[in-house]
Amino acid sequence: MNLKNKKLIFKNKKLNNSNEALIIVVKYGVFGVLWIMLSDNIIEIFLDNLDAYKNLQTYKGWAFVFLTMILFYYLINNRDNRILNFSKNEIKTNEELNLYEEKLKHMAFYDSLTNLPNRAMFINEAKNLIDNNLGKSKFAMAYLDIDNFKYINDTLGHHVGNEFLIHISNALLDEVNDSDVVARLGGDEFAILLNNVDSEESLMQNLNKIKENISVTWDSHDHQFFITISIGAAIFPDQGSDITTLLKNSDIAMYVAKNEGKNKVMLYKESFEENTRNHINMVNKLQKGLENNEFTINCQNQYEISTGKIVGMEILVRWVHPLEGIIYPEEFIYLAEETGQIYILEQQIINLALAQKMKLEEEGFNNIKLSINISSKTLISDLQFSNLEKIFSSFDVDYSNIVIEITETAVLSNLELAVERLNILKSKGVKIALDDFGTGYSSITYLKNLPIDIIKLDRSYINSIPNDAVNTAIVKNVLNLAKDLNFIVIAEGIETNEQLNYLRNINCQIGQGYYFGMPLSTEDSLSIIRMI
Ligand code: C2E
Ligand code: CA
Ligand code: CA
């Protein structure tokens, strides 16, 4: 029953109540008239004697008074009871109404999943802070976004995704002071209003502490997820003196945190807006670059660690800009993925890479494996994957010496489809390498289910050999695990002899890195191969 209907019933009950007095008077009137009309007739039936009849008139008067007393008592008592019952009902209805209104209010201002304040409530609270606190103390607005939340949702379903969001909201509540407000703005976006901010430094310290405490492993349904979050913040009034600006600026700062590699806290700076402009310029520049064939490839050779023989090469894209010179992939790959320009770019790269493979074969280096990086977008897209297959069928090369490098996130965005696509590639003889191994958050779990042949151990692990005991132990364990599962391990980013010796001692098969050589042009890479 809706609120409007309840109010209608309520009104009708009041109307009935005002008619009660009239009903009593009418009932009394009817009784009086019947008494006058009938009482004499009834007495006449029983009495012939006129004197006795006259005497009885006095008793009849008494009887009338007595009977009307009973009648009034009955009618008034009846009416009182009904009023009492009605009042009870009225109180009950009022309570229900209040509850109902409370519920509506809750729905309008709180998120139903996490029970946190929602965007509307958050804006209200921020407004109150500005109205009541103007000029007295600073406060900050922080915008939080969970990195790679989509993968949890996509791989384990919305049910687990929801559990995760509840877990995060509780964890956030544990991290803030009572006077702060934590809200869920929608999806995997949360926001915090932090009161009494003393300085930018203390705010950053506080937010970094929140980030660190939230970034722990979350165990659910036999899966382990390593949570990271990106946070953007803006301080009132320095970085926004109204709600709209504060929201916009903390959002921009969060976006910058994502672009700078995620798992970061950023405080808004004016220069961020310039970044956005640069971003747009870069997209236009990329478009021109694609039209003018400004992209080329470099090859970084890969070595068998025990013998020092070149056994493969990784193809790495380079943008040779006519005015700016060489631009490295870290500056444009993420953008190309965001805009979809990666599709054309990868088609150009794969054509160049397979041409290099043909050259290798023409010179008799058939056994040198050639690795190509493929973005998640290409793997998952129906159209782009079929374009990739078309390019493959247009080159007559030995595909058993082609390696496709994919990252864990590429696979996790749609595990089932990714496995299906990787198997199609494998049916052509192609080998699959899992790139940047160790940087994702549930690596080991997926290893068994993925049709991969090679693990590329991320250079952050190799970097810390031998100083970081934990990472060094991880490298050792990954090698043992890889041996058990029949994977080949390639260590990326080897820069020192010390690292190489360590890897040799623990039987790592293949290495790649500046220690052996920088990525080179296709020609220079071939000349080195010809020399040995
Ligand atoms: P990645 O696939 O992990 O490639 C290895 C990166 O490490 C390369 O950077 C390489 O130059 C660099 N590197 C190699 N040895 C060392 C070393 O000893 N020390 C250090 N510090 N770095 C080393 P690059 O060429 O700048 O590529 C960066 C990333 O861009 C690649 O990381 C890959 O994710 C992406 N990328 C490069 N080419 C392509 C491509 O053709 N397609 C796609 N989708 N992504 C590409
Ligand atoms: Ca790679
Ligand atoms: Ca890598």
Coordinates of C-alpha atoms and ligand atoms in Angstrom, one line a residue:
M1 CA 0.0 0.0 0.0
N2 CA 1.5 3.4 -0.9
L3 CA 1.6 6.4 1.3
K4 CA -1.2 8.2 -0.6
N5 CA -3.6 5.4 0.0
K6 CA -2.8 5.2 3.7
K7 CA -3.5 9.0 4.1
L8 CA -6.9 8.5 2.4
I9 CA -8.0 5.8 4.9
F10 CA -6.9 8.0 7.7
K11 CA -9.0 10.9 6.5
N12 CA -12.2 8.7 6.1
K13 CA -11.9 7.5 9.7
K14 CA -11.9 11.1 11.0
L15 CA -15.1 11.9 8.9
N16 CA -16.9 8.9 10.5
N17 CA -16.0 10.1 13.9
S18 CA -17.6 13.5 13.5
N19 CA -21.0 11.8 12.6
E20 CA -21.1 9.8 15.9
A21 CA -23.0 12.6 17.9
L22 CA -25.6 12.9 15.2
I23 CA -26.2 9.2 15.2
I24 CA -26.7 9.2 19.0
V25 CA -29.2 12.0 18.8
V26 CA -31.1 10.3 16.0
K27 CA -31.2 7.0 17.9
Y28 CA -32.5 8.8 21.0
G29 CA -35.1 10.6 18.8
V30 CA -36.3 7.2 17.3
F31 CA -36.5 5.7 20.8
G32 CA -38.5 8.7 22.2
V33 CA -41.0 8.7 19.3
L34 CA -41.5 4.9 19.6
W35 CA -42.0 5.3 23.3
I36 CA -44.7 8.0 22.9
M37 CA -46.4 6.0 20.1
L38 CA -46.3 2.6 21.7
S39 CA -46.1 2.9 25.5
D40 CA -49.8 3.9 25.9
N41 CA -51.0 1.2 23.5
I42 CA -49.1 -1.5 25.4
I43 CA -50.5 -0.4 28.8
E44 CA -54.0 -0.4 27.3
I45 CA -53.6 -4.0 26.3
F46 CA -52.9 -5.0 29.9
L47 CA -55.2 -2.5 31.8
D48 CA -59.0 -1.8 31.6
N49 CA -59.2 0.4 34.8
L50 CA -58.8 4.1 34.0
D51 CA -57.5 5.0 37.6
A52 CA -54.8 2.4 37.5
Y53 CA -53.9 3.7 34.0
K54 CA -53.5 7.3 35.4
N55 CA -51.3 6.1 38.3
L56 CA -49.1 4.2 35.9
Q57 CA -48.3 7.4 33.9
T58 CA -46.0 8.5 36.8
Y59 CA -44.3 5.0 36.6
K60 CA -44.1 5.4 32.8
G61 CA -42.3 8.7 33.2
W62 CA -39.8 6.9 35.6
A63 CA -39.5 4.0 33.2
F64 CA -38.7 6.4 30.3
V65 CA -36.0 8.2 32.3
F66 CA -34.5 4.8 33.3
L67 CA -34.6 3.3 29.8
T68 CA -33.1 6.5 28.2
M69 CA -30.4 6.3 30.9
I70 CA -29.6 2.8 29.8
L71 CA -29.8 3.8 26.1
F72 CA -27.5 6.8 26.5
Y73 CA -25.0 4.7 28.6
Y74 CA -24.9 2.1 25.8
L75 CA -24.6 4.6 23.0
I76 CA -22.0 6.8 24.6
N77 CA -20.0 3.9 26.0
N78 CA -20.1 2.3 22.5
R79 CA -19.0 5.5 20.9
D80 CA -16.1 5.9 23.5
N81 CA -14.9 2.4 22.8
R82 CA -14.9 3.0 19.1
I83 CA -13.0 6.3 19.5
L84 CA -10.5 4.6 21.8
N85 CA -10.0 1.8 19.3
F86 CA -9.7 4.3 16.5
S87 CA -7.1 6.3 18.4
K88 CA -5.1 3.1 19.0
N89 CA -5.3 2.4 15.3
E90 CA -4.4 6.0 14.5
I91 CA -1.3 5.8 16.7
K92 CA -0.4 2.5 15.0
T93 CA -0.9 4.0 11.6
N94 CA 1.2 7.0 12.5
E95 CA 4.0 4.7 13.7
E96 CA 3.8 2.8 10.5
L97 CA 3.8 6.0 8.5
N98 CA 6.8 7.3 10.3
L99 CA 8.6 4.0 9.8
Y100 CA 7.6 4.1 6.2
E101 CA 8.9 7.6 5.7
E102 CA 12.1 6.7 7.5
K103 CA 12.5 3.8 5.1
L104 CA 12.0 6.0 2.1
K105 CA 14.5 8.5 3.4
H106 CA 17.0 5.7 4.0
M107 CA 16.5 4.5 0.4
A108 CA 17.0 7.9 -0.9
F109 CA 20.1 8.6 1.0
Y110 CA 21.8 5.3 1.7
D111 CA 23.3 2.6 -0.6
S112 CA 21.2 -0.6 -0.2
L113 CA 24.2 -2.9 -0.6
T114 CA 26.7 -1.5 1.8
N115 CA 24.4 0.7 3.9
L116 CA 26.8 3.6 3.4
P117 CA 25.6 7.1 2.6
N118 CA 25.0 7.4 -1.2
R119 CA 26.0 10.2 -3.5
A120 CA 23.1 12.4 -2.6
M121 CA 23.8 12.1 1.1
F122 CA 27.5 12.6 0.5
I123 CA 26.8 15.9 -1.3
N124 CA 24.4 17.0 1.5
E125 CA 27.1 16.3 4.1
A126 CA 29.7 18.2 2.1
K127 CA 27.2 21.1 1.7
N128 CA 26.7 21.2 5.4
L129 CA 30.4 21.2 6.0
I130 CA 30.8 24.2 3.7
D131 CA 27.8 26.1 5.1
N132 CA 28.6 25.6 8.7
N133 CA 32.3 25.6 8.6
L134 CA 33.2 28.4 6.2
G135 CA 36.6 29.8 7.0
K136 CA 37.0 27.8 10.2
S137 CA 38.8 24.7 9.2
K138 CA 39.8 22.8 6.1
F139 CA 38.3 19.5 5.1
A140 CA 39.1 17.1 2.2
M141 CA 37.2 15.1 -0.2
A142 CA 38.8 11.9 -1.3
Y143 CA 37.6 9.8 -4.3
L144 CA 38.5 6.1 -4.2
D145 CA 38.3 3.6 -7.0
I146 CA 39.2 -0.1 -6.6
D147 CA 41.8 -1.1 -9.2
N148 CA 40.7 -4.0 -11.4
F149 CA 37.4 -4.6 -9.6
K150 CA 36.0 -5.6 -12.9
Y151 CA 38.1 -8.7 -12.9
I152 CA 36.6 -9.9 -9.6
N153 CA 33.1 -9.3 -11.0
D154 CA 33.9 -10.9 -14.4
T155 CA 35.6 -14.0 -13.1
L156 CA 33.6 -14.9 -10.0
G157 CA 30.3 -13.1 -10.7
H158 CA 28.4 -10.3 -9.2
H159 CA 27.6 -12.2 -6.0
V160 CA 31.3 -12.3 -5.0
G161 CA 31.7 -8.8 -6.4
N162 CA 29.0 -7.6 -4.0
E163 CA 30.6 -9.4 -1.1
F164 CA 33.8 -7.7 -1.9
L165 CA 32.2 -4.3 -2.0
I166 CA 30.7 -4.9 1.5
H167 CA 34.1 -6.0 2.7
I168 CA 35.7 -2.8 1.4
S169 CA 33.0 -0.6 2.9
N170 CA 33.6 -2.2 6.3
A171 CA 37.3 -1.9 5.9
L172 CA 37.0 1.8 5.0
L173 CA 34.7 2.5 8.0
D174 CA 37.4 1.0 10.3
E175 CA 40.0 3.4 8.9
V176 CA 38.3 6.7 9.4
N177 CA 37.4 8.9 12.4
D178 CA 33.8 9.1 13.7
S179 CA 33.5 12.6 12.3
D180 CA 34.5 11.6 8.8
V181 CA 31.9 10.4 6.2
V182 CA 32.4 7.3 4.0
A183 CA 30.0 7.0 1.1
R184 CA 29.5 4.7 -1.9
L185 CA 29.1 6.8 -5.0
G186 CA 28.2 3.9 -7.2
G187 CA 29.9 0.8 -8.7
D188 CA 33.3 0.4 -7.1
E189 CA 33.6 4.1 -6.4
F190 CA 33.8 5.3 -2.8
A191 CA 34.3 8.7 -1.3
I192 CA 35.4 10.0 2.1
L193 CA 34.9 13.4 3.6
L194 CA 37.8 14.0 6.0
N195 CA 37.3 16.6 8.6
N196 CA 39.9 18.8 10.3
V197 CA 42.7 18.6 7.7
D198 CA 45.8 20.4 9.1
S199 CA 48.0 20.3 6.1
E200 CA 48.5 18.6 2.7
E201 CA 51.2 16.4 4.2
S202 CA 49.0 15.1 7.0
L203 CA 46.2 14.4 4.6
M204 CA 48.5 12.5 2.2
Q205 CA 49.9 10.6 5.2
N206 CA 46.4 9.7 6.3
L207 CA 45.2 8.7 2.9
N208 CA 48.3 6.6 2.2
K209 CA 47.7 4.8 5.5
I210 CA 44.1 4.1 4.5
K211 CA 45.4 2.8 1.1
E212 CA 48.0 0.6 2.7
N213 CA 45.6 -0.9 5.3
I214 CA 43.0 -1.6 2.6
S215 CA 45.5 -3.2 0.3
V216 CA 45.6 -6.6 1.7
T217 CA 44.8 -10.0 0.4
W218 CA 41.1 -10.8 0.4
D219 CA 40.2 -14.5 0.6
S220 CA 36.9 -15.6 -0.8
H221 CA 35.5 -18.8 -2.4
D222 CA 39.0 -20.4 -2.6
H223 CA 40.4 -17.4 -4.4
Q224 CA 42.8 -14.9 -3.2
F225 CA 42.6 -11.3 -4.4
F226 CA 45.2 -8.7 -3.8
I227 CA 43.3 -5.5 -3.5
T228 CA 44.7 -2.2 -4.5
I229 CA 43.0 1.2 -4.7
S230 CA 43.6 4.5 -6.4
I231 CA 42.7 7.7 -4.5
G232 CA 42.4 11.3 -5.6
A233 CA 41.8 14.1 -3.2
A234 CA 41.0 17.8 -3.1
I235 CA 41.1 20.1 -0.1
F236 CA 38.4 22.7 0.7
P237 CA 38.8 25.6 0.0
D238 CA 42.3 25.5 -1.6
Q239 CA 41.4 23.1 -4.4
G240 CA 37.7 23.8 -4.7
S241 CA 35.4 26.1 -2.8
D242 CA 32.2 24.4 -3.9
I243 CA 30.9 20.9 -4.1
T244 CA 31.0 20.6 -7.9
T245 CA 34.6 21.7 -8.1
L246 CA 35.7 19.5 -5.2
L247 CA 34.1 16.5 -6.8
K248 CA 35.5 17.2 -10.2
N249 CA 39.0 17.9 -8.9
S250 CA 39.2 14.8 -6.6
D251 CA 37.9 12.8 -9.6
I252 CA 40.6 14.2 -11.9
A253 CA 43.3 13.4 -9.2
M254 CA 42.0 9.9 -9.0
Y255 CA 42.1 9.5 -12.7
V256 CA 45.8 10.7 -12.6
A257 CA 46.5 8.1 -9.9
K258 CA 45.1 5.4 -12.2
N259 CA 47.2 6.6 -15.2
E260 CA 50.3 6.7 -13.1
G261 CA 50.1 3.0 -12.6
K262 CA 47.2 2.7 -10.0
N263 CA 47.6 1.8 -6.3
K264 CA 48.4 5.5 -5.6
V265 CA 47.2 8.6 -3.8
M266 CA 47.1 11.9 -5.7
L267 CA 46.3 15.4 -4.4
Y268 CA 44.7 17.6 -7.1
K269 CA 47.1 20.0 -8.8
E270 CA 46.2 22.6 -11.5
S271 CA 48.7 21.0 -13.8
F272 CA 46.5 17.9 -13.9
E273 CA 44.1 19.7 -16.2
E274 CA 46.9 20.4 -18.5
N275 CA 47.5 16.6 -18.5
T276 CA 44.0 16.1 -19.7
R277 CA 44.6 18.5 -22.5
N278 CA 47.8 16.7 -23.3
H279 CA 45.9 13.5 -23.3
I280 CA 43.6 14.8 -26.0
N281 CA 46.5 16.1 -28.0
M282 CA 48.2 12.7 -27.7
V283 CA 45.1 10.9 -29.0
N284 CA 45.1 13.1 -32.1
K285 CA 48.9 12.7 -32.5
L286 CA 48.5 8.9 -32.3
Q287 CA 45.8 9.0 -35.0
K288 CA 48.1 10.9 -37.3
G289 CA 51.0 8.5 -36.4
L290 CA 48.9 5.5 -37.4
E291 CA 47.9 7.1 -40.7
N292 CA 51.5 8.0 -41.5
N293 CA 53.0 4.6 -40.5
E294 CA 55.2 6.2 -37.8
F295 CA 55.4 3.0 -35.8
T296 CA 58.2 0.6 -36.1
I297 CA 59.5 -2.3 -34.1
N298 CA 62.6 -3.1 -32.0
C299 CA 63.8 -6.5 -31.0
Q300 CA 65.2 -7.5 -27.7
N301 CA 67.1 -10.7 -27.9
Q302 CA 66.5 -13.5 -25.3
Y303 CA 69.4 -15.8 -24.2
E304 CA 69.6 -19.3 -22.9
I305 CA 71.2 -18.7 -19.5
S306 CA 73.2 -21.9 -19.3
T307 CA 74.9 -21.5 -22.7
G308 CA 74.5 -17.8 -23.6
K309 CA 72.9 -18.7 -26.9
I310 CA 70.3 -16.4 -28.5
V311 CA 67.1 -18.4 -28.5
G312 CA 64.5 -15.8 -29.1
M313 CA 63.6 -12.1 -29.4
E314 CA 60.7 -10.0 -28.1
I315 CA 59.1 -7.5 -30.5
L316 CA 58.7 -4.1 -28.9
V317 CA 56.9 -1.2 -30.6
R318 CA 58.6 2.2 -31.1
W319 CA 57.0 5.4 -32.3
V320 CA 59.3 7.4 -34.4
H321 CA 57.7 10.8 -34.4
P322 CA 58.9 13.2 -37.1
L323 CA 59.4 16.1 -34.7
E324 CA 59.7 14.5 -31.3
G325 CA 61.9 11.5 -32.1
I326 CA 61.4 8.1 -30.4
I327 CA 58.4 7.8 -28.1
Y328 CA 58.3 4.7 -25.9
P329 CA 55.2 2.4 -25.5
E330 CA 54.7 3.3 -21.9
E331 CA 53.6 6.7 -23.0
F332 CA 51.0 5.6 -25.5
I333 CA 50.0 1.9 -25.2
Y334 CA 47.5 2.6 -22.3
L335 CA 46.0 5.5 -24.2
A336 CA 45.7 3.4 -27.4
E337 CA 44.0 0.7 -25.4
E338 CA 41.6 3.2 -23.9
T339 CA 40.6 4.7 -27.3
G340 CA 40.7 1.4 -29.3
Q341 CA 43.5 2.7 -31.5
I342 CA 45.4 -0.4 -30.2
Y343 CA 43.7 -2.5 -32.8
I344 CA 45.2 -0.8 -35.9
L345 CA 48.5 -0.3 -34.0
E346 CA 48.7 -4.1 -33.2
Q347 CA 47.8 -5.0 -36.8
Q348 CA 50.7 -2.9 -38.0
I349 CA 53.1 -4.3 -35.4
I350 CA 52.1 -8.0 -36.1
N351 CA 52.7 -7.4 -39.8
L352 CA 56.1 -6.0 -39.1
A353 CA 56.9 -8.8 -36.6
L354 CA 55.9 -11.6 -39.0
A355 CA 58.0 -9.9 -41.7
Q356 CA 61.0 -10.1 -39.3
K357 CA 60.2 -13.8 -38.6
M358 CA 60.3 -14.4 -42.4
K359 CA 63.7 -12.7 -42.6
L360 CA 65.0 -14.9 -39.8
E361 CA 63.8 -18.0 -41.6
E362 CA 65.3 -16.9 -44.9
E363 CA 68.6 -16.6 -43.2
G364 CA 68.2 -20.1 -41.6
F365 CA 67.5 -19.0 -38.0
N366 CA 64.3 -21.0 -37.9
N367 CA 64.6 -21.9 -34.3
I368 CA 64.7 -18.4 -32.9
K369 CA 61.4 -17.8 -31.2
L370 CA 59.8 -14.5 -31.9
S371 CA 57.5 -13.1 -29.2
I372 CA 54.7 -10.6 -29.9
N373 CA 52.8 -8.7 -27.2
I374 CA 49.0 -8.8 -27.6
S375 CA 46.7 -6.5 -25.6
S376 CA 43.7 -7.9 -23.8
K377 CA 41.4 -5.9 -26.1
T378 CA 42.6 -7.7 -29.2
L379 CA 42.3 -11.1 -27.5
I380 CA 38.7 -10.5 -26.4
S381 CA 37.3 -8.7 -29.4
D382 CA 35.6 -11.0 -32.0
L383 CA 36.5 -8.7 -34.9
Q384 CA 40.1 -8.0 -33.9
F385 CA 40.8 -11.6 -33.1
S386 CA 39.6 -12.7 -36.5
N387 CA 41.8 -9.9 -38.0
L388 CA 44.7 -11.3 -36.1
E389 CA 44.0 -14.8 -37.5
K390 CA 43.8 -13.3 -41.0
I391 CA 47.2 -11.8 -40.7
F392 CA 48.6 -15.0 -39.4
S393 CA 47.2 -16.9 -42.3
S394 CA 48.8 -14.4 -44.8
F395 CA 52.3 -15.2 -43.6
D396 CA 53.8 -18.6 -44.3
V397 CA 56.1 -19.0 -41.3
D398 CA 56.7 -21.7 -38.7
Y399 CA 54.2 -20.8 -36.0
S400 CA 55.6 -23.2 -33.6
N401 CA 58.4 -20.6 -33.1
I402 CA 56.0 -17.7 -32.5
V403 CA 55.2 -16.8 -28.9
I404 CA 52.2 -14.6 -28.0
E405 CA 52.7 -12.7 -24.8
I406 CA 49.6 -11.8 -22.8
T407 CA 49.2 -10.3 -19.3
E408 CA 47.2 -11.8 -16.5
T409 CA 44.7 -9.0 -16.6
A410 CA 44.1 -9.7 -20.3
V411 CA 43.1 -13.3 -19.3
L412 CA 41.1 -12.4 -16.3
S413 CA 38.9 -9.9 -18.0
N414 CA 37.1 -12.9 -19.6
L415 CA 38.7 -16.1 -18.5
E416 CA 36.5 -18.5 -20.5
L417 CA 36.8 -16.6 -23.8
A418 CA 40.5 -16.0 -23.3
V419 CA 41.2 -19.7 -22.8
E420 CA 39.2 -20.5 -25.9
R421 CA 41.1 -17.9 -28.0
L422 CA 44.5 -19.0 -26.6
N423 CA 43.6 -22.6 -27.5
I424 CA 42.8 -21.5 -31.1
L425 CA 46.3 -19.9 -31.3
K426 CA 47.9 -23.0 -29.8
S427 CA 46.2 -25.1 -32.5
K428 CA 48.3 -23.2 -35.0
G429 CA 51.4 -24.2 -33.1
V430 CA 51.8 -20.8 -31.4
K431 CA 53.2 -20.8 -27.8
I432 CA 51.7 -18.7 -25.1
A433 CA 53.7 -16.7 -22.5
L434 CA 52.2 -15.1 -19.4
D435 CA 53.9 -11.7 -19.2
D436 CA 54.8 -9.6 -16.1
F437 CA 54.2 -12.7 -13.9
G438 CA 54.0 -11.8 -10.2
T439 CA 52.4 -8.4 -10.7
G440 CA 48.8 -9.6 -10.8
Y441 CA 46.8 -10.7 -7.8
S442 CA 45.9 -14.3 -8.2
S443 CA 48.5 -15.7 -10.4
I444 CA 49.1 -19.2 -9.0
T445 CA 45.4 -20.1 -9.0
Y446 CA 45.0 -19.5 -12.7
L447 CA 48.2 -21.1 -13.8
K448 CA 46.8 -24.6 -13.8
N449 CA 43.7 -23.6 -15.9
L450 CA 45.5 -21.5 -18.6
P451 CA 47.0 -23.0 -21.7
I452 CA 50.4 -21.4 -21.2
D453 CA 53.9 -22.6 -22.0
I454 CA 56.1 -19.8 -20.7
I455 CA 56.1 -17.6 -17.6
K456 CA 57.9 -14.3 -17.9
L457 CA 58.9 -13.3 -14.4
D458 CA 58.4 -9.6 -14.0
R459 CA 61.5 -7.4 -13.8
S460 CA 60.5 -6.0 -10.4
Y461 CA 61.5 -9.5 -8.9
I462 CA 64.7 -9.7 -10.9
N463 CA 65.6 -6.2 -9.8
S464 CA 65.6 -7.0 -6.2
I465 CA 67.9 -10.0 -6.5
P466 CA 69.8 -10.7 -4.2
N467 CA 69.1 -7.9 -1.7
D468 CA 65.4 -8.5 -1.1
A469 CA 65.1 -11.9 0.7
V470 CA 61.4 -12.3 0.2
N471 CA 61.4 -11.5 -3.6
T472 CA 64.5 -13.8 -4.0
A473 CA 62.6 -16.6 -2.3
I474 CA 59.6 -16.0 -4.5
V475 CA 61.7 -16.2 -7.7
K476 CA 63.1 -19.6 -6.4
N477 CA 59.6 -20.9 -5.7
V478 CA 58.2 -19.8 -9.0
L479 CA 61.0 -21.7 -10.7
N480 CA 60.2 -24.8 -8.7
L481 CA 56.5 -24.5 -9.4
A482 CA 57.2 -23.9 -13.1
K483 CA 59.3 -27.0 -13.3
D484 CA 56.5 -29.1 -11.8
L485 CA 53.9 -27.7 -14.2
N486 CA 56.3 -27.9 -17.2
F487 CA 56.5 -24.2 -17.9
I488 CA 59.6 -22.5 -19.2
V489 CA 60.6 -19.4 -17.2
I490 CA 62.0 -16.3 -18.8
A491 CA 63.5 -13.8 -16.4
E492 CA 62.9 -10.2 -17.6
G493 CA 65.0 -7.1 -17.0
I494 CA 68.3 -8.8 -16.0
E495 CA 70.7 -5.8 -15.5
T496 CA 73.7 -7.2 -13.5
N497 CA 76.1 -10.1 -13.6
E498 CA 75.0 -10.9 -10.0
Q499 CA 71.4 -11.3 -11.0
L500 CA 72.4 -13.5 -13.9
N501 CA 74.6 -15.7 -11.7
Y502 CA 71.8 -16.1 -9.2
L503 CA 69.3 -17.1 -11.9
R504 CA 71.8 -19.5 -13.4
N505 CA 72.3 -21.2 -10.0
I506 CA 68.6 -21.8 -9.5
N507 CA 68.3 -23.1 -13.1
C508 CA 66.3 -20.4 -14.7
Q509 CA 66.3 -21.3 -18.4
I510 CA 66.0 -18.0 -20.3
G511 CA 67.0 -14.4 -19.7
Q512 CA 66.3 -11.0 -21.2
G513 CA 67.5 -7.6 -20.2
Y514 CA 69.9 -4.7 -20.6
Y515 CA 72.8 -6.9 -19.3
F516 CA 72.5 -8.9 -22.5
G517 CA 71.5 -5.9 -24.7
M518 CA 69.0 -3.1 -25.3
P519 CA 66.1 -3.5 -27.7
L520 CA 67.5 -3.0 -31.2
S521 CA 66.3 -2.2 -34.7
T522 CA 65.3 -5.3 -36.7
E523 CA 68.5 -5.0 -38.7
D524 CA 70.8 -4.6 -35.7
S525 CA 69.2 -7.5 -33.9
L526 CA 69.7 -9.6 -37.0
S527 CA 73.4 -8.6 -37.3
I528 CA 74.0 -9.8 -33.7
I529 CA 72.3 -13.1 -34.5
R530 CA 74.5 -13.5 -37.6
M531 CA 77.6 -13.0 -35.5
I532 CA 77.1 -16.0 -33.3
Ligands
C2E1 P1 57.0 -5.7 -21.5 O1 56.2 -6.5 -22.4 O2 57.2 -6.1 -20.1 O3 58.4 -5.4 -22.2 C1 59.6 -5.3 -21.6 C2 60.0 -3.9 -21.3 O4 61.1 -3.9 -20.5 C3 60.4 -3.2 -22.6 O5 60.0 -1.8 -22.4 C4 61.9 -3.3 -22.5 O6 62.6 -2.3 -23.2 C5 62.1 -3.2 -21.0 N1 63.4 -3.8 -20.6 C6 64.0 -4.8 -21.2 N2 65.1 -5.1 -20.5 C7 65.2 -4.2 -19.4 C8 66.1 -4.1 -18.3 O7 67.1 -4.7 -18.2 N3 65.8 -3.1 -17.4 C9 64.7 -2.3 -17.6 N4 64.5 -1.4 -16.7 N5 63.8 -2.5 -18.6 C10 64.0 -3.4 -19.5 P2 59.3 -1.1 -23.5 O8 59.8 -1.5 -24.9 O9 59.4 0.4 -23.2 O10 57.8 -1.6 -23.4 C11 57.1 -1.4 -22.3 C12 55.8 -2.1 -22.3 O11 55.0 -1.7 -23.4 C13 56.0 -3.6 -22.6 O12 56.4 -4.2 -21.4 C14 54.7 -4.0 -23.1 O13 53.8 -4.1 -22.0 C15 54.2 -2.8 -23.8 N6 54.5 -3.0 -25.3 C16 55.7 -2.9 -26.0 N7 55.5 -3.2 -27.2 C17 54.2 -3.6 -27.3 C18 53.4 -4.1 -28.4 O14 53.8 -4.3 -29.6 N8 52.1 -4.4 -28.2 C19 51.6 -4.2 -26.9 N9 50.3 -4.5 -26.7 N10 52.3 -3.8 -25.9 C20 53.6 -3.5 -26.1
CA2 CA 56.2 -8.5 -23.0
CA3 CA 57.0 -8.0 -19.2

